[in-house]
Tab-separated table of C-alpha atoms and ligand atoms in Angstrom:
chain	number	residue	atom	x	y	z
A	1	MET	CA	-29.318	3.739	-65.654
A	2	HIS	CA	-32.594	1.434	-65.061
A	3	HIS	CA	-34.231	-1.698	-66.946
A	4	PHE	CA	-37.710	-0.421	-67.306
A	5	ASN	CA	-38.269	0.511	-70.824
A	6	TYR	CA	-40.957	-0.272	-72.904
A	7	HIS	CA	-41.113	-3.800	-75.975
A	8	ASP	CA	-43.887	-3.370	-78.417
A	9	GLN	CA	-45.296	-1.257	-76.288
A	10	GLU	CA	-45.496	-2.995	-73.410
A	11	LEU	CA	-43.421	-1.651	-70.335
A	12	HIS	CA	-40.953	-4.309	-69.547
A	13	CYS	CA	-38.363	-4.761	-65.955
A	14	GLU	CA	-34.881	-6.892	-67.731
A	15	ARG	CA	-36.242	-9.003	-70.531
A	16	VAL	CA	-40.453	-9.801	-68.731
A	17	PRO	CA	-43.337	-7.233	-69.291
A	18	LEU	CA	-44.854	-6.525	-66.338
A	19	LYS	CA	-48.010	-7.076	-67.366
A	20	LYS	CA	-47.496	-10.636	-67.257
A	21	ILE	CA	-46.122	-10.012	-63.113
A	22	ALA	CA	-49.258	-8.737	-62.400
A	23	GLU	CA	-51.904	-11.290	-63.621
A	24	GLU	CA	-49.613	-13.908	-61.826
A	25	VAL	CA	-48.652	-12.184	-58.748
A	26	GLY	CA	-51.776	-9.568	-58.496
A	27	THR	CA	-51.949	-5.875	-57.946
A	28	PRO	CA	-50.844	-4.261	-56.004
A	29	CYS	CA	-46.995	-5.384	-56.091
A	30	TYR	CA	-43.550	-3.826	-55.870
A	31	VAL	CA	-41.578	-5.619	-58.932
A	32	TYR	CA	-37.364	-4.396	-58.503
A	33	SER	CA	-34.870	-5.043	-60.952
A	34	HIS	CA	-32.114	-7.304	-60.508
A	35	ALA	CA	-29.752	-5.655	-62.734
A	36	THR	CA	-30.647	-2.230	-61.984
A	37	LEU	CA	-29.980	-3.634	-57.958
A	38	SER	CA	-26.131	-4.713	-58.846
A	39	HIS	CA	-25.346	-1.813	-61.047
A	40	HIS	CA	-25.758	0.607	-58.993
A	41	PHE	CA	-24.496	-1.255	-55.771
A	42	THR	CA	-21.588	-1.680	-57.963
A	43	VAL	CA	-21.493	1.260	-59.072
A	44	PHE	CA	-21.714	3.651	-55.850
A	45	ASP	CA	-18.721	0.987	-54.274
A	46	GLY	CA	-16.595	1.023	-57.267
A	47	ALA	CA	-16.436	5.049	-56.872
A	48	PHE	CA	-14.497	4.660	-53.542
A	49	GLU	CA	-12.130	1.412	-54.652
A	50	LYS	CA	-9.214	3.580	-54.218
A	51	VAL	CA	-9.567	4.457	-50.769
A	52	PRO	CA	-10.411	2.058	-47.897
A	53	HIS	CA	-13.924	2.090	-47.629
A	54	LEU	CA	-17.196	-0.381	-46.900
A	55	THR	CA	-20.603	0.544	-48.052
A	56	CYS	CA	-23.098	-0.084	-45.806
A	57	TYR	CA	-26.342	-0.626	-47.651
A	58	SER	CA	-29.095	2.034	-45.327
A	59	VAL	CA	-31.853	-1.510	-44.808
A	60	LYS	CA	-34.451	1.158	-43.741
A	61	ALA	CA	-34.533	2.099	-47.869
A	62	ASN	CA	-36.056	-1.236	-48.413
A	63	SER	CA	-34.728	-4.232	-46.259
A	64	ASN	CA	-36.509	-7.868	-47.925
A	65	LEU	CA	-34.093	-10.566	-47.338
A	66	ALA	CA	-33.522	-10.713	-50.705
A	67	ILE	CA	-31.881	-7.276	-51.024
A	68	LEU	CA	-30.064	-7.124	-48.422
A	69	ARG	CA	-28.198	-10.694	-49.302
A	70	LEU	CA	-27.837	-9.806	-53.377
A	71	PHE	CA	-25.613	-6.489	-51.625
A	72	GLY	CA	-23.781	-8.599	-49.495
A	73	SER	CA	-22.660	-10.512	-51.947
A	74	LEU	CA	-21.120	-8.188	-53.493
A	75	GLY	CA	-19.137	-7.284	-51.021
A	76	GLY	CA	-21.315	-4.935	-48.750
A	77	GLY	CA	-22.467	-4.258	-44.948
A	78	VAL	CA	-25.348	-2.701	-44.095
A	79	ASP	CA	-26.830	0.707	-42.110
A	80	ILE	CA	-29.214	-0.772	-39.511
A	81	VAL	CA	-31.066	1.205	-36.923
A	82	SER	CA	-33.336	-0.862	-35.318
A	83	GLY	CA	-32.803	-4.660	-33.851
A	84	GLY	CA	-35.499	-5.640	-36.456
A	85	GLU	CA	-33.441	-4.408	-39.204
A	86	LEU	CA	-30.098	-6.691	-37.154
A	87	TYR	CA	-32.387	-9.470	-37.099
A	88	ARG	CA	-33.092	-9.418	-40.938
A	89	ALA	CA	-29.592	-8.541	-42.172
A	90	LEU	CA	-27.902	-11.720	-39.943
A	91	LYS	CA	-30.296	-13.690	-41.105
A	92	ALA	CA	-29.290	-12.299	-44.983
A	93	GLY	CA	-26.060	-12.912	-44.360
A	94	ILE	CA	-24.613	-10.032	-43.612
A	95	PRO	CA	-21.456	-10.523	-42.238
A	96	SER	CA	-21.714	-8.647	-38.596
A	97	ASP	CA	-18.203	-6.321	-38.592
A	98	ARG	CA	-19.987	-4.642	-41.739
A	99	ILE	CA	-22.894	-3.670	-39.939
A	100	VAL	CA	-23.069	-0.165	-38.342
A	101	TYR	CA	-26.205	0.604	-35.470
A	102	SER	CA	-27.545	4.342	-36.105
A	103	GLY	CA	-30.737	5.733	-34.539
A	104	VAL	CA	-31.048	8.252	-31.793
A	105	GLY	CA	-34.065	5.106	-29.817
A	106	LYS	CA	-31.308	2.991	-28.879
A	107	THR	CA	-33.474	0.288	-26.647
A	108	LEU	CA	-31.988	-2.266	-23.779
A	109	ASP	CA	-32.927	-4.951	-25.895
A	110	GLU	CA	-31.447	-3.871	-28.527
A	111	ILE	CA	-28.226	-2.751	-28.051
A	112	ASP	CA	-27.404	-6.311	-25.739
A	113	TYR	CA	-28.623	-8.020	-29.093
A	114	ALA	CA	-25.839	-5.761	-31.319
A	115	LEU	CA	-22.865	-6.154	-28.385
A	116	ARG	CA	-23.830	-9.850	-28.490
A	117	GLU	CA	-23.194	-9.686	-31.823
A	118	ASN	CA	-20.094	-8.401	-31.824
A	119	ILE	CA	-21.018	-5.283	-34.879
A	120	LEU	CA	-18.299	-3.126	-36.097
A	121	MET	CA	-19.226	0.284	-34.299
A	122	PHE	CA	-22.556	1.897	-33.328
A	123	ASN	CA	-23.257	5.104	-34.674
A	124	ILE	CA	-24.108	6.944	-30.560
A	125	GLU	CA	-26.593	10.073	-31.131
A	126	SER	CA	-26.191	12.026	-27.189
A	127	SER	CA	-23.831	11.773	-24.258
A	128	GLN	CA	-27.137	9.476	-22.864
A	129	GLU	CA	-26.350	6.830	-24.976
A	130	LEU	CA	-22.915	6.702	-24.397
A	131	ALA	CA	-23.746	6.492	-21.231
A	132	PHE	CA	-25.495	2.979	-21.631
A	133	ILE	CA	-23.913	1.008	-24.120
A	134	ASN	CA	-20.888	1.833	-21.631
A	135	GLU	CA	-22.498	0.027	-18.940
A	136	ARG	CA	-24.242	-2.321	-20.749
A	137	ALA	CA	-20.957	-3.321	-22.413
A	138	GLY	CA	-19.813	-3.673	-19.963
A	139	LYS	CA	-21.679	-6.046	-17.791
A	140	MET	CA	-22.073	-8.195	-20.871
A	141	GLY	CA	-17.922	-8.586	-20.571
A	142	THR	CA	-17.381	-6.297	-23.944
A	143	ARG	CA	-15.971	-3.584	-24.960
A	144	ALA	CA	-18.438	-1.488	-27.629
A	145	ARG	CA	-16.305	-0.068	-30.654
A	146	ILE	CA	-18.785	3.368	-31.182
A	147	ALA	CA	-18.252	6.639	-33.352
A	148	LEU	CA	-20.629	9.806	-32.383
A	149	ARG	CA	-22.992	11.035	-34.921
A	150	VAL	CA	-22.595	14.886	-35.143
A	151	ASN	CA	-24.671	16.790	-36.385
A	152	PRO	CA	-22.605	19.739	-38.322
A	153	ASP	CA	-25.586	21.571	-38.116
A	154	VAL	CA	-25.310	21.988	-42.524
A	155	ASP	CA	-28.963	22.884	-44.541
A	156	ALA	CA	-29.471	19.633	-46.537
A	157	LYS	CA	-31.930	21.600	-48.495
A	158	THR	CA	-34.058	18.858	-48.728
A	159	HIS	CA	-37.889	18.311	-47.066
A	160	PRO	CA	-38.202	19.274	-44.172
A	161	TYR	CA	-38.893	15.759	-42.929
A	162	ILE	CA	-35.511	14.627	-43.637
A	163	SER	CA	-33.215	16.763	-43.670
A	164	THR	CA	-31.302	15.528	-40.134
A	165	GLY	CA	-28.259	18.049	-40.202
A	166	MET	CA	-29.981	21.189	-38.914
A	167	LYS	CA	-29.399	22.450	-35.551
A	168	LYS	CA	-32.842	22.208	-34.786
A	169	ASN	CA	-33.211	18.381	-35.810
A	170	LYS	CA	-33.077	15.877	-33.176
A	171	PHE	CA	-30.231	14.195	-34.656
A	172	GLY	CA	-26.645	13.983	-33.787
A	173	ILE	CA	-24.029	15.562	-31.305
A	174	ASP	CA	-23.634	19.117	-31.880
A	175	VAL	CA	-20.570	19.755	-33.683
A	176	ASP	CA	-18.910	22.236	-30.495
A	177	SER	CA	-19.705	20.049	-28.091
A	178	ALA	CA	-19.119	16.544	-29.547
A	179	ILE	CA	-14.751	17.248	-27.990
A	180	GLN	CA	-16.777	16.832	-24.635
A	181	ASP	CA	-18.378	13.896	-25.229
A	182	TYR	CA	-15.213	12.324	-27.030
A	183	LEU	CA	-13.142	13.145	-23.433
A	184	LYS	CA	-16.388	11.027	-22.006
A	185	ALA	CA	-15.936	8.308	-24.306
A	186	LYS	CA	-12.119	8.296	-23.751
A	187	SER	CA	-12.340	7.668	-19.786
A	188	LEU	CA	-14.750	5.231	-20.455
A	189	HIS	CA	-13.538	1.430	-20.048
A	190	ASN	CA	-16.092	-0.021	-22.114
A	191	VAL	CA	-16.046	1.727	-25.474
A	192	GLU	CA	-13.678	1.480	-28.144
A	193	ILE	CA	-13.611	5.136	-30.261
A	194	LEU	CA	-13.088	4.509	-33.465
A	195	GLY	CA	-15.169	7.626	-35.773
A	196	VAL	CA	-17.124	10.558	-36.215
A	197	ASP	CA	-19.811	9.989	-38.004
A	198	CYS	CA	-22.661	12.359	-39.847
A	199	HIS	CA	-25.844	12.013	-41.660
A	200	ILE	CA	-27.538	14.674	-42.683
A	201	GLY	CA	-30.627	14.246	-45.103
A	202	SER	CA	-32.175	12.695	-47.728
A	203	GLN	CA	-32.924	12.377	-51.238
A	204	LEU	CA	-29.337	15.523	-51.705
A	205	THR	CA	-28.893	16.723	-55.147
A	206	ASP	CA	-26.505	19.798	-54.379
A	207	ILE	CA	-23.242	17.860	-53.319
A	208	SER	CA	-21.996	21.297	-51.257
A	209	PRO	CA	-23.949	20.896	-48.208
A	210	PHE	CA	-22.138	17.227	-47.893
A	211	VAL	CA	-18.320	19.057	-49.129
A	212	ASP	CA	-20.060	21.455	-46.030
A	213	ALA	CA	-20.506	18.598	-43.510
A	214	LEU	CA	-16.912	16.835	-44.685
A	215	ARG	CA	-15.017	20.557	-43.399
A	216	ARG	CA	-16.321	20.244	-40.274
A	217	LEU	CA	-15.036	16.619	-39.380
A	218	ARG	CA	-12.732	17.255	-40.757
A	219	MET	CA	-11.826	20.065	-38.683
A	220	LEU	CA	-13.329	17.547	-35.413
A	221	ILE	CA	-11.272	14.919	-35.943
A	222	LYS	CA	-8.333	16.941	-36.326
A	223	LYS	CA	-8.776	18.522	-32.839
A	224	LEU	CA	-9.703	15.553	-31.599
A	225	GLU	CA	-6.082	13.824	-32.686
A	226	GLU	CA	-4.289	17.295	-31.119
A	227	SER	CA	-6.432	15.636	-27.596
A	228	GLY	CA	-5.450	12.260	-28.164
A	229	ILE	CA	-8.262	10.504	-29.465
A	230	HIS	CA	-7.484	9.063	-33.669
A	231	ILE	CA	-10.226	8.427	-35.022
A	232	SER	CA	-9.791	5.010	-37.928
A	233	HIS	CA	-12.736	5.666	-39.101
A	234	LEU	CA	-15.200	8.093	-40.944
A	235	ASP	CA	-18.845	7.562	-41.826
A	236	LEU	CA	-20.235	10.291	-43.969
A	237	GLY	CA	-23.920	9.044	-43.554
A	238	GLY	CA	-26.364	8.902	-46.983
A	239	GLY	CA	-28.296	10.414	-48.670
A	240	LEU	CA	-27.959	11.001	-52.226
A	241	GLY	CA	-31.176	11.964	-54.150
A	242	ILE	CA	-31.938	10.027	-57.645
A	243	PRO	CA	-34.158	12.055	-60.224
A	244	TYR	CA	-37.381	11.384	-59.978
A	245	ASN	CA	-38.818	14.524	-61.890
A	246	GLN	CA	-36.731	16.724	-62.997
A	247	GLU	CA	-34.199	16.967	-60.484
A	248	THR	CA	-30.116	16.261	-61.652
A	249	PRO	CA	-28.371	14.843	-58.409
A	250	PRO	CA	-24.769	14.294	-59.063
A	251	HIS	CA	-23.563	11.456	-60.520
A	252	PRO	CA	-21.912	8.901	-57.493
A	253	THR	CA	-18.673	9.514	-58.681
A	254	GLU	CA	-18.821	12.907	-58.997
A	255	TYR	CA	-19.695	12.932	-54.667
A	256	ALA	CA	-16.825	10.514	-54.899
A	257	ARG	CA	-14.282	12.372	-56.443
A	258	ALA	CA	-15.349	15.745	-54.297
A	259	VAL	CA	-15.224	13.771	-50.804
A	260	MET	CA	-11.596	12.064	-51.358
A	261	GLU	CA	-10.442	15.685	-52.247
A	262	GLU	CA	-11.670	16.477	-49.311
A	263	MET	CA	-10.704	14.044	-47.645
A	264	GLU	CA	-6.517	14.767	-48.978
A	265	GLY	CA	-4.460	13.973	-45.913
A	266	LEU	CA	-6.869	11.988	-43.654
A	267	HIS	CA	-6.105	8.158	-42.930
A	268	CYS	CA	-9.141	6.704	-42.184
A	269	THR	CA	-11.529	4.249	-43.431
A	270	LEU	CA	-14.802	5.571	-45.160
A	271	ILE	CA	-18.032	4.612	-44.158
A	272	PHE	CA	-21.490	5.098	-46.373
A	273	GLU	CA	-24.758	4.443	-45.712
A	274	PRO	CA	-26.022	5.344	-49.327
A	275	GLY	CA	-30.089	3.987	-49.256
A	276	ARG	CA	-32.773	5.522	-51.944
A	277	VAL	CA	-29.329	6.149	-54.573
A	278	ILE	CA	-29.094	2.072	-54.196
A	279	VAL	CA	-32.526	1.280	-54.520
A	280	GLY	CA	-34.834	3.853	-55.375
A	281	ASN	CA	-34.930	4.105	-58.842
A	282	ALA	CA	-34.760	0.082	-59.461
A	283	GLY	CA	-38.057	-1.150	-58.352
A	284	VAL	CA	-41.738	0.266	-59.285
A	285	LEU	CA	-45.125	-0.489	-57.947
A	286	LEU	CA	-47.758	-2.038	-60.159
A	287	THR	CA	-51.478	-1.019	-59.437
A	288	LYS	CA	-54.636	-1.919	-61.394
A	289	VAL	CA	-57.506	0.742	-62.045
A	290	LEU	CA	-60.282	0.075	-60.892
A	291	TYR	CA	-62.404	2.850	-61.769
A	292	THR	CA	-62.582	5.480	-63.770
A	293	LYS	CA	-63.697	8.550	-62.326
A	294	SER	CA	-65.419	11.924	-63.015
A	295	THR	CA	-67.162	14.662	-61.331
A	296	PRO	CA	-67.388	18.168	-62.471
A	297	SER	CA	-63.377	19.620	-61.072
A	298	LYS	CA	-61.415	16.770	-60.995
A	299	ASN	CA	-60.641	12.985	-63.496
A	300	PHE	CA	-59.878	10.095	-61.468
A	301	LEU	CA	-58.061	7.168	-61.475
A	302	ILE	CA	-58.565	5.205	-59.242
A	303	VAL	CA	-56.030	2.412	-58.749
A	304	ASP	CA	-55.813	-0.760	-56.184
A	305	ALA	CA	-52.521	0.486	-54.776
A	306	GLY	CA	-53.413	3.392	-51.501
A	307	MET	CA	-50.593	6.015	-49.334
A	308	ASN	CA	-51.092	2.882	-47.198
A	309	ASP	CA	-49.113	0.546	-49.967
A	310	LEU	CA	-46.481	3.428	-51.063
A	311	LEU	CA	-46.675	6.559	-48.661
A	312	ARG	CA	-44.087	8.953	-50.075
A	313	PRO	CA	-46.660	11.447	-51.761
A	314	SER	CA	-49.267	11.439	-48.896
A	315	LEU	CA	-46.582	11.758	-46.355
A	316	TYR	CA	-43.852	14.404	-48.576
A	317	ASP	CA	-45.464	15.583	-51.343
A	318	SER	CA	-43.415	13.266	-53.231
A	319	TYR	CA	-43.460	12.938	-57.237
A	320	HIS	CA	-43.663	9.494	-59.115
A	321	HIS	CA	-44.029	9.094	-62.395
A	322	ILE	CA	-46.405	7.131	-63.260
A	323	GLN	CA	-46.642	5.120	-66.703
A	324	PRO	CA	-49.044	2.631	-68.085
A	325	VAL	CA	-48.162	-0.899	-68.054
A	326	VAL	CA	-49.247	-1.088	-71.649
A	327	ARG	CA	-49.543	1.994	-73.835
A	328	SER	CA	-53.222	1.449	-75.732
A	329	SER	CA	-53.978	5.208	-76.222
A	330	ALA	CA	-52.052	8.033	-78.262
A	331	GLU	CA	-54.462	10.508	-76.460
A	332	SER	CA	-53.484	11.957	-72.510
A	333	ARG	CA	-56.187	13.115	-70.125
A	334	VAL	CA	-55.474	14.945	-66.960
A	335	VAL	CA	-56.074	13.314	-63.716
A	336	ASP	CA	-55.994	12.323	-60.266
A	337	VAL	CA	-54.623	8.876	-59.509
A	338	VAL	CA	-56.144	8.003	-55.614
A	339	GLY	CA	-56.263	5.056	-53.744
A	340	PRO	CA	-59.144	2.875	-52.170
A	341	ILE	CA	-58.597	4.185	-48.897
A	342	CYS	CA	-60.415	6.821	-46.303
A	343	GLU	CA	-58.837	9.517	-46.438
A	344	SER	CA	-58.978	12.423	-49.049
A	345	GLY	CA	-54.732	12.280	-48.581
A	346	ASP	CA	-54.592	9.012	-50.686
A	347	PHE	CA	-52.737	10.253	-54.199
A	348	LEU	CA	-50.393	9.265	-55.613
A	349	ALA	CA	-50.253	11.971	-58.420
A	350	ARG	CA	-52.006	14.916	-59.101
A	351	ASP	CA	-53.311	16.991	-61.996
A	352	ARG	CA	-50.958	14.318	-63.430
A	353	SER	CA	-51.414	14.645	-67.799
A	354	LEU	CA	-51.644	10.712	-68.090
A	355	PRO	CA	-52.276	8.697	-71.027
A	356	VAL	CA	-55.390	7.487	-71.419
A	357	VAL	CA	-55.524	4.221	-69.786
A	358	PRO	CA	-59.120	1.767	-68.960
A	359	GLU	CA	-60.227	0.213	-66.390
A	360	GLY	CA	-58.541	-2.768	-65.865
A	361	ASP	CA	-55.002	-2.013	-67.248
A	362	CYS	CA	-51.670	-1.595	-64.714
A	363	LEU	CA	-50.304	1.468	-64.323
A	364	ALA	CA	-46.368	1.742	-63.120
A	365	VAL	CA	-45.346	4.121	-61.139
A	366	MET	CA	-42.077	4.366	-61.189
A	367	SER	CA	-38.690	4.946	-58.283
A	368	ALA	CA	-40.219	3.641	-56.202
A	369	GLY	CA	-37.363	1.256	-54.416
A	370	ALA	CA	-36.768	2.417	-51.740
A	371	TYR	CA	-39.105	4.118	-48.418
A	372	GLY	CA	-41.833	2.387	-51.054
A	373	PHE	CA	-42.609	-1.459	-49.534
A	374	THR	CA	-40.753	-0.543	-45.867
A	375	MET	CA	-43.073	2.384	-44.840
A	376	ALA	CA	-46.350	0.253	-46.133
A	377	SER	CA	-49.096	-1.248	-43.688
A	378	ASN	CA	-51.790	-2.516	-42.842
A	379	TYR	CA	-54.199	1.109	-42.521
A	380	ASN	CA	-57.752	0.078	-43.841
A	381	SER	CA	-57.075	-3.763	-42.984
A	382	ARG	CA	-55.379	-4.235	-46.494
A	383	PRO	CA	-53.180	-6.710	-47.122
A	384	ARG	CA	-49.424	-5.742	-47.424
A	385	ALA	CA	-48.514	-5.830	-51.795
A	386	ALA	CA	-46.242	-8.566	-52.728
A	387	GLU	CA	-42.064	-7.278	-53.928
A	388	VAL	CA	-40.945	-9.753	-57.567
A	389	LEU	CA	-37.169	-9.977	-57.436
A	390	VAL	CA	-36.538	-10.059	-61.870
A	391	LYS	CA	-33.585	-11.150	-62.806
A	392	ASP	CA	-33.124	-11.644	-66.546
A	393	ASP	CA	-36.089	-13.227	-68.380
A	394	GLN	CA	-36.796	-14.477	-64.890
A	395	TYR	CA	-39.206	-13.483	-61.784
A	396	PHE	CA	-39.073	-14.421	-58.120
A	397	VAL	CA	-41.485	-13.692	-55.422
A	398	ILE	CA	-39.825	-11.690	-52.550
A	399	ARG	CA	-42.508	-11.401	-50.537
A	400	HIS	CA	-45.413	-13.234	-50.813
A	401	ARG	CA	-48.895	-11.359	-50.693
A	402	GLU	CA	-50.112	-10.488	-47.083
A	403	THR	CA	-53.695	-12.416	-46.799
A	404	TRP	CA	-56.276	-11.523	-44.795
A	405	ASP	CA	-55.061	-14.091	-41.963
A	406	ASP	CA	-51.895	-12.432	-41.672
A	407	LEU	CA	-54.655	-9.609	-40.765
A	408	ILE	CA	-55.541	-10.693	-37.235
A	409	ARG	CA	-52.404	-12.924	-36.547
A	410	GLN	CA	-51.577	-11.105	-33.551
A	411	GLU	CA	-55.384	-10.088	-32.297
A	412	GLN	CA	-57.359	-12.210	-29.596
A	413	VAL	CA	-60.283	-11.774	-27.904
A	414	PRO	CA	-59.832	-11.678	-24.039
A	415	PRO	CA	-62.585	-14.299	-22.731
A	416	ILE	CA	-64.974	-11.569	-21.103
A	417	LEU	CA	-66.098	-11.038	-24.114
B	1	LIG	C1	-31.915	7.269	-43.877
B	1	LIG	C2	-30.542	6.733	-43.698
B	1	LIG	C3	-29.564	6.733	-44.050
B	1	LIG	C4	-30.116	6.641	-45.663
B	1	LIG	O1	-30.612	7.952	-46.776
B	1	LIG	P1	-30.523	7.707	-47.995
B	1	LIG	O2	-31.433	9.262	-48.142
B	1	LIG	O3	-31.977	6.726	-48.340
B	1	LIG	O4	-29.079	7.563	-48.805
B	1	LIG	C5	-28.748	6.847	-43.779
B	1	LIG	N1	-28.024	6.725	-42.930
B	1	LIG	C6	-28.713	6.960	-42.113
B	1	LIG	C7	-28.647	6.615	-40.146
B	1	LIG	C8	-29.560	7.445	-41.923
B	1	LIG	O5	-30.885	7.093	-41.138
């Protein structure tokens, strides 16, 4: 469910016409619905209300402070993958005992920062990282709470770039050798074993890979208990998909039912790290049609948002539904929606049948709330877009559009020039 609907041919976010935001804030601009964000978080988190659990929203999907604050206020924690994300989470008021830290390449500074802040748990991705975190915790006179991220070798059946739980991926520790690393961890003085963790991929549209992974993790937990290692936390990662086009991913309640069934008799606090399923359909990217250009082979809509604003179509060949902000024509045309960037890979849609939209009108690129703004860059020296949060009939700018000054703020010309 989302809150982007037409009233009198005008697309609204909740009760605010998107046209008004485009006029007042400008384009390109990300717009998020407060009601959708809260609803999605509450539905996911509520699906597990019968069991001890913590929903740690995955910051990298959408890391705006306002959005983190909202989930924190709903009782959520966060899953972070960098020191920068830890900084954001703390600034947004997320309590440190609700923060878990994943990622294959944690640096010394990042590890020390997380130890100082006393986060809930490090999800460790290699024996080398385990040794290093133990060493850093020792230096600081503290103990790091840890889980090992296990690679259960299941095929998430999603895009290869966002599949993370197969043997050939860089993530996690091979499930068969994990026991060795747990025994090692048990012998170390400055780590405390809390859990087992996995994250098998993103945009999963089928429940069976989750169930397969969970079964493998259960077997591991059983073996660990037999070796005297007690596991109190089971982190199942994120990855639940959303409908972008024709996909029919399982509903969070269906996912929860399957997980809880597999969990029978296991007494662990469950941790989840959902990103996309919470924010994906809660945001759109507003963009203006600059030119309508026809060549002998194609009709192009040249818009003011490019691959620097929304990378997913270029990077993953992802589908995003596109709708006119004001419906003015019943006639449709097959077009390529392309950005201003000097790359042929700069497109938002190809060979798409869209209602005819005049130059100067706006389009809404749907399902852009996850991995949209967070993947934006300044390529072609384009200031990054503004972000807006809508609540009912009000809207708030939650990130100002960057200026040309912002583009060069960190640069300097050395005196030799
Ligand atoms: C990206 C990521 C997530 C979130 O994935 P979604 O598909 O957005 O739910 C969760 N955990 C880890 C470790 C990740 O890297």
